[in-house]
CSV table of C-alpha atoms in Angstrom, one decimal:
chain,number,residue,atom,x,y,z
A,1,UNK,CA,151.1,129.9,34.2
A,2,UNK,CA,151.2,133.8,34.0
A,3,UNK,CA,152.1,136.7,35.9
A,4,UNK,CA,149.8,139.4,36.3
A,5,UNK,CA,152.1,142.7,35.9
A,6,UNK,CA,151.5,146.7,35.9
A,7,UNK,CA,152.5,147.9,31.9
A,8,UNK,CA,155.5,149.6,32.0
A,9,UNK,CA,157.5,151.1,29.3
A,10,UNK,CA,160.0,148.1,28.6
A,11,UNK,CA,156.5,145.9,27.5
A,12,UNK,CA,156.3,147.4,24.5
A,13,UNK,CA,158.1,144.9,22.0
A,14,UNK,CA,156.4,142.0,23.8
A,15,UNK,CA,152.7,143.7,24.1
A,16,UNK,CA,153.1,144.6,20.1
A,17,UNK,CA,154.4,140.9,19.5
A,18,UNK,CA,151.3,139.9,21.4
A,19,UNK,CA,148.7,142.0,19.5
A,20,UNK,CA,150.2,141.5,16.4
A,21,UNK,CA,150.0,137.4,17.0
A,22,UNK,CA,146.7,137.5,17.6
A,23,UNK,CA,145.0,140.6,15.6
A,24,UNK,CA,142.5,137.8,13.6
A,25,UNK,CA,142.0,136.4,16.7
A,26,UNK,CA,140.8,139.5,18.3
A,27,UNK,CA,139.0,141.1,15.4
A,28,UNK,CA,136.4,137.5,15.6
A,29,UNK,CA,135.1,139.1,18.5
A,30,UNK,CA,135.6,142.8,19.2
A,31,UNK,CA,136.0,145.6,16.6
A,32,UNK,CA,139.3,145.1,14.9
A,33,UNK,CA,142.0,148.4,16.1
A,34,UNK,CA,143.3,148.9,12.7
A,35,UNK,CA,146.4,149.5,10.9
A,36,UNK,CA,146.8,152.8,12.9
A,37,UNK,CA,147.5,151.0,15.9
A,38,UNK,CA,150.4,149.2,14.9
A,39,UNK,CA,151.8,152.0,12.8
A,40,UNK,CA,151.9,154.3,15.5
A,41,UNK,CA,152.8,151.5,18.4
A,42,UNK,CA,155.2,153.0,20.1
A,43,UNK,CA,153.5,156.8,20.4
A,44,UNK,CA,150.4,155.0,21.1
A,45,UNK,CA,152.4,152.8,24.5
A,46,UNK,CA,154.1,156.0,25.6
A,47,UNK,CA,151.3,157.4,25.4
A,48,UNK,CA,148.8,155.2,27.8
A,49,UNK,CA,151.9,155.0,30.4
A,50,UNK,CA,151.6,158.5,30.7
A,51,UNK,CA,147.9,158.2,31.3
A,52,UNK,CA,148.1,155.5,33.6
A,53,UNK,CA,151.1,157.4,35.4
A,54,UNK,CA,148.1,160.1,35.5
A,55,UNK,CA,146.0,158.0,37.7
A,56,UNK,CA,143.4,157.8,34.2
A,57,UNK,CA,143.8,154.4,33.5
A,58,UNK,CA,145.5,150.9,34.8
A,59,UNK,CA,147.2,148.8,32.6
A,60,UNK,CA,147.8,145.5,33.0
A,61,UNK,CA,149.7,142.5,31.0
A,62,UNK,CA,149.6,138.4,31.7
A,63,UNK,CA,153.1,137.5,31.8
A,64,UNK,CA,154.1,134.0,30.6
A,65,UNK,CA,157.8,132.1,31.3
A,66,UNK,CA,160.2,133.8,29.1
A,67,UNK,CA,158.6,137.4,29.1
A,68,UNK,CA,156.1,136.7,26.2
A,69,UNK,CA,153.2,138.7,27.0
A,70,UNK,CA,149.7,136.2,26.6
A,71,UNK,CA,147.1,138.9,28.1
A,72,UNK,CA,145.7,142.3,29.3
A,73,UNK,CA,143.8,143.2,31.7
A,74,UNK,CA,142.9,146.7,32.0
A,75,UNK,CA,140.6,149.4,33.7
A,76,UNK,CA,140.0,152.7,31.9
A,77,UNK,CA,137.9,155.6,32.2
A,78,UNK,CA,139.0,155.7,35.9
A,79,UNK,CA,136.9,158.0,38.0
A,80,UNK,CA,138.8,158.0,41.4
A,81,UNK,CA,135.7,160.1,42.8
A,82,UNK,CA,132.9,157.7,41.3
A,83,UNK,CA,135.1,154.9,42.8
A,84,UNK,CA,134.3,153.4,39.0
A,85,UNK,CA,136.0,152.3,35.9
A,86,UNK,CA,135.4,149.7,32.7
A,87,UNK,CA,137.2,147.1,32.6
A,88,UNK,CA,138.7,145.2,29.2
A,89,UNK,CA,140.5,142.1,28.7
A,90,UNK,CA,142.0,139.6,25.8
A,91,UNK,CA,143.6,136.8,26.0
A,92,UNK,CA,146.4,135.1,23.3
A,93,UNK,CA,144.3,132.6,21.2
A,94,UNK,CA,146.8,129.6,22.7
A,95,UNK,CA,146.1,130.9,26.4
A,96,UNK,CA,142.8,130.5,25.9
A,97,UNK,CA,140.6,127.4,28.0
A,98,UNK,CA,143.1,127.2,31.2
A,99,UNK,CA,141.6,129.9,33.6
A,100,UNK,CA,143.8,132.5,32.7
A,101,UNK,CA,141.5,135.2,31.9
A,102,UNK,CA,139.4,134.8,34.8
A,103,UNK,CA,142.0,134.4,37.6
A,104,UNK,CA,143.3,137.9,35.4
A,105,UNK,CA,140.1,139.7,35.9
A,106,UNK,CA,139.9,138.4,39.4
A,107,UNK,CA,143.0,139.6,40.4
A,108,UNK,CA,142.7,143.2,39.1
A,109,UNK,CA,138.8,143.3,40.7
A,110,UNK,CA,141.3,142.7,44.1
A,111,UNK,CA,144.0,145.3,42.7
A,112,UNK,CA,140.9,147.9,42.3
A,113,UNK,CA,139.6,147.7,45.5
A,114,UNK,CA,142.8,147.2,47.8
A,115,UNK,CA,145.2,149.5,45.3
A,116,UNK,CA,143.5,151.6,43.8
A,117,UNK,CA,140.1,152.4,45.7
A,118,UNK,CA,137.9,151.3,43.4
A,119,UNK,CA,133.9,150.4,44.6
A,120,UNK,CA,132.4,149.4,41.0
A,121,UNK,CA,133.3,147.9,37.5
A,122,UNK,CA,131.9,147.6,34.4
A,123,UNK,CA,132.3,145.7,31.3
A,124,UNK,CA,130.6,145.6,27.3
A,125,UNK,CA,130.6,142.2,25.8
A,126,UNK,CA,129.5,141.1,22.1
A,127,UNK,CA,126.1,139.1,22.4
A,128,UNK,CA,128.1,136.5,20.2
A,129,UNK,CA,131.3,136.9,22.7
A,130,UNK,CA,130.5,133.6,25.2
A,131,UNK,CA,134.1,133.3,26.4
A,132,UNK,CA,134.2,136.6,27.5
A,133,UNK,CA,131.0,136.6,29.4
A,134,UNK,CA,131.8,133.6,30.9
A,135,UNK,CA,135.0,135.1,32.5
A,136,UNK,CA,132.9,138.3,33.7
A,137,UNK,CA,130.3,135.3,35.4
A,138,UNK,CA,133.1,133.5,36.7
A,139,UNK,CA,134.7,137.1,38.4
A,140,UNK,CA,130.7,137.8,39.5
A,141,UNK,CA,130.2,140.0,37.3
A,142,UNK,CA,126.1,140.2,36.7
A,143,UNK,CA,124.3,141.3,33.1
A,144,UNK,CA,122.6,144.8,34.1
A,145,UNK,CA,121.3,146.0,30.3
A,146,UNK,CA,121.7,146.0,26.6
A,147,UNK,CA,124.5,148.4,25.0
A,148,UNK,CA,125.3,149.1,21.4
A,149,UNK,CA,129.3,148.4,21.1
A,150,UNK,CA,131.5,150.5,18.5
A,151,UNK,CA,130.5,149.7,15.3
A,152,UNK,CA,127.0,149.4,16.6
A,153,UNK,CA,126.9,145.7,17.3
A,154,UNK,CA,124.7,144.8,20.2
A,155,UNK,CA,126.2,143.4,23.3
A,156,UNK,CA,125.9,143.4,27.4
A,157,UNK,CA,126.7,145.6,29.5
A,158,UNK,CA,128.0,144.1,33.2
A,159,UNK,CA,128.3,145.4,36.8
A,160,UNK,CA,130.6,144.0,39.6
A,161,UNK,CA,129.9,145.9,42.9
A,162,UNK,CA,133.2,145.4,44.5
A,163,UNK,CA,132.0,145.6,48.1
A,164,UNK,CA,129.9,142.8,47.7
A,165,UNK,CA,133.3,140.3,46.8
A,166,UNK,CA,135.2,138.1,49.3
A,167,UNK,CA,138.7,138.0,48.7
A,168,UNK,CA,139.8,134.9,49.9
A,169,UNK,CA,142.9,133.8,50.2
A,170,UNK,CA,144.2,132.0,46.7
A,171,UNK,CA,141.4,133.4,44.9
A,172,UNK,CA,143.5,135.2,42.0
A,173,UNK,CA,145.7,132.0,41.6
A,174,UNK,CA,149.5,132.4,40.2
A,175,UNK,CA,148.1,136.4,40.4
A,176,UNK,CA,148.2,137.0,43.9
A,177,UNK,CA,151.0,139.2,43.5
A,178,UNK,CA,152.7,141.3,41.1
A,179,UNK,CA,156.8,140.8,40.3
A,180,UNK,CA,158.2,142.7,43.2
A,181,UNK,CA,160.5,145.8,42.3
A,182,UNK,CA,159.4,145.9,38.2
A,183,UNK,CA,156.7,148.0,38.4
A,184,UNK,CA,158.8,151.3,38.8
């Protein structure tokens, strides 16, 4: 199992261990990030915890036994007066087919709504990505239109009004809570 986990600064060595691990992985099914992002890592991570101390973004990392990061789950392009942001999400190739992803998604749906005041989420999938839009199905998220993704391959774009969720109890598995005192 997995701990869902707000990034903080001392991720960094696992969540570039992570990307690094599974960068072919990735690249099969969303636009690959480049050299650039590896290069410049550690800018790059001080970077986003600054925009998520902002209140711009919310990070979030799937935390295995032993600290090795085997996820993400984040919401960006937070509008705080829209009550709106995207949501994005990978998973480590060898977490993949146990429910990890969508109990991750679930839990941050729960995290926008009761932490951070969030009414609405979307999410862009490949056409060719069925994992992904599994998860988003699973989380009740529903297809609401074509998009063209970077790189101008077609996908999906999704829509999960948050009012319309019930949160009951257990729903967000081993995430029903973050670590208590390491997200300052």
């Amino acid at each position: 199992m997995a701990v869902l986990e707000r990034l903080r600064p001392d991720h960094a060595p696992a969540l570039l261990a992570f990307e690094r691990e599974n960068r072919g992985f990735f690249a099969a099914r969303v636009p690959d990030r480049g050299d650039a992002y590896f290069e410049e890592f550690d800018d790059r991570h001080r970077e986003l915890i600054e925009a998520q101390e902002a209140g711009e973004v919310r990070f979030h990392v799937l935390v295995a036994e032993g600290g090795e990061i085997v996820g993400r789950v984040n919401l960006v392009d937070v509008d705080a007066g829209a009550g709106s942001a995207g949501l994005g999400f990978r998973l480590a190739e060898k977490a993949t087919g146990r429910g990890i992803a969508t109990r991750g998604v679930r839990e941050v749906c729960r995290l926008a709504v009761e932490e951070y005041g969030l009414s609405r989420l979307t999410a862009f999938v490949a056409l060719g990505n069925d994992a992904s839009r599994a998860v988003l199905a699973r989380a009740g998220f529903g297809a609401v239109g074509s998009v063209t993704l970077d790189g101008g391959e077609p996908g999906t774009a999704y829509e999960l009004d948050l009012a319309l969720v019930s949160w009951e109890p257990g729903l967000g598995g081993s995430f029903g809570r973050e670590r208590s005192g390491r997200d300052s």
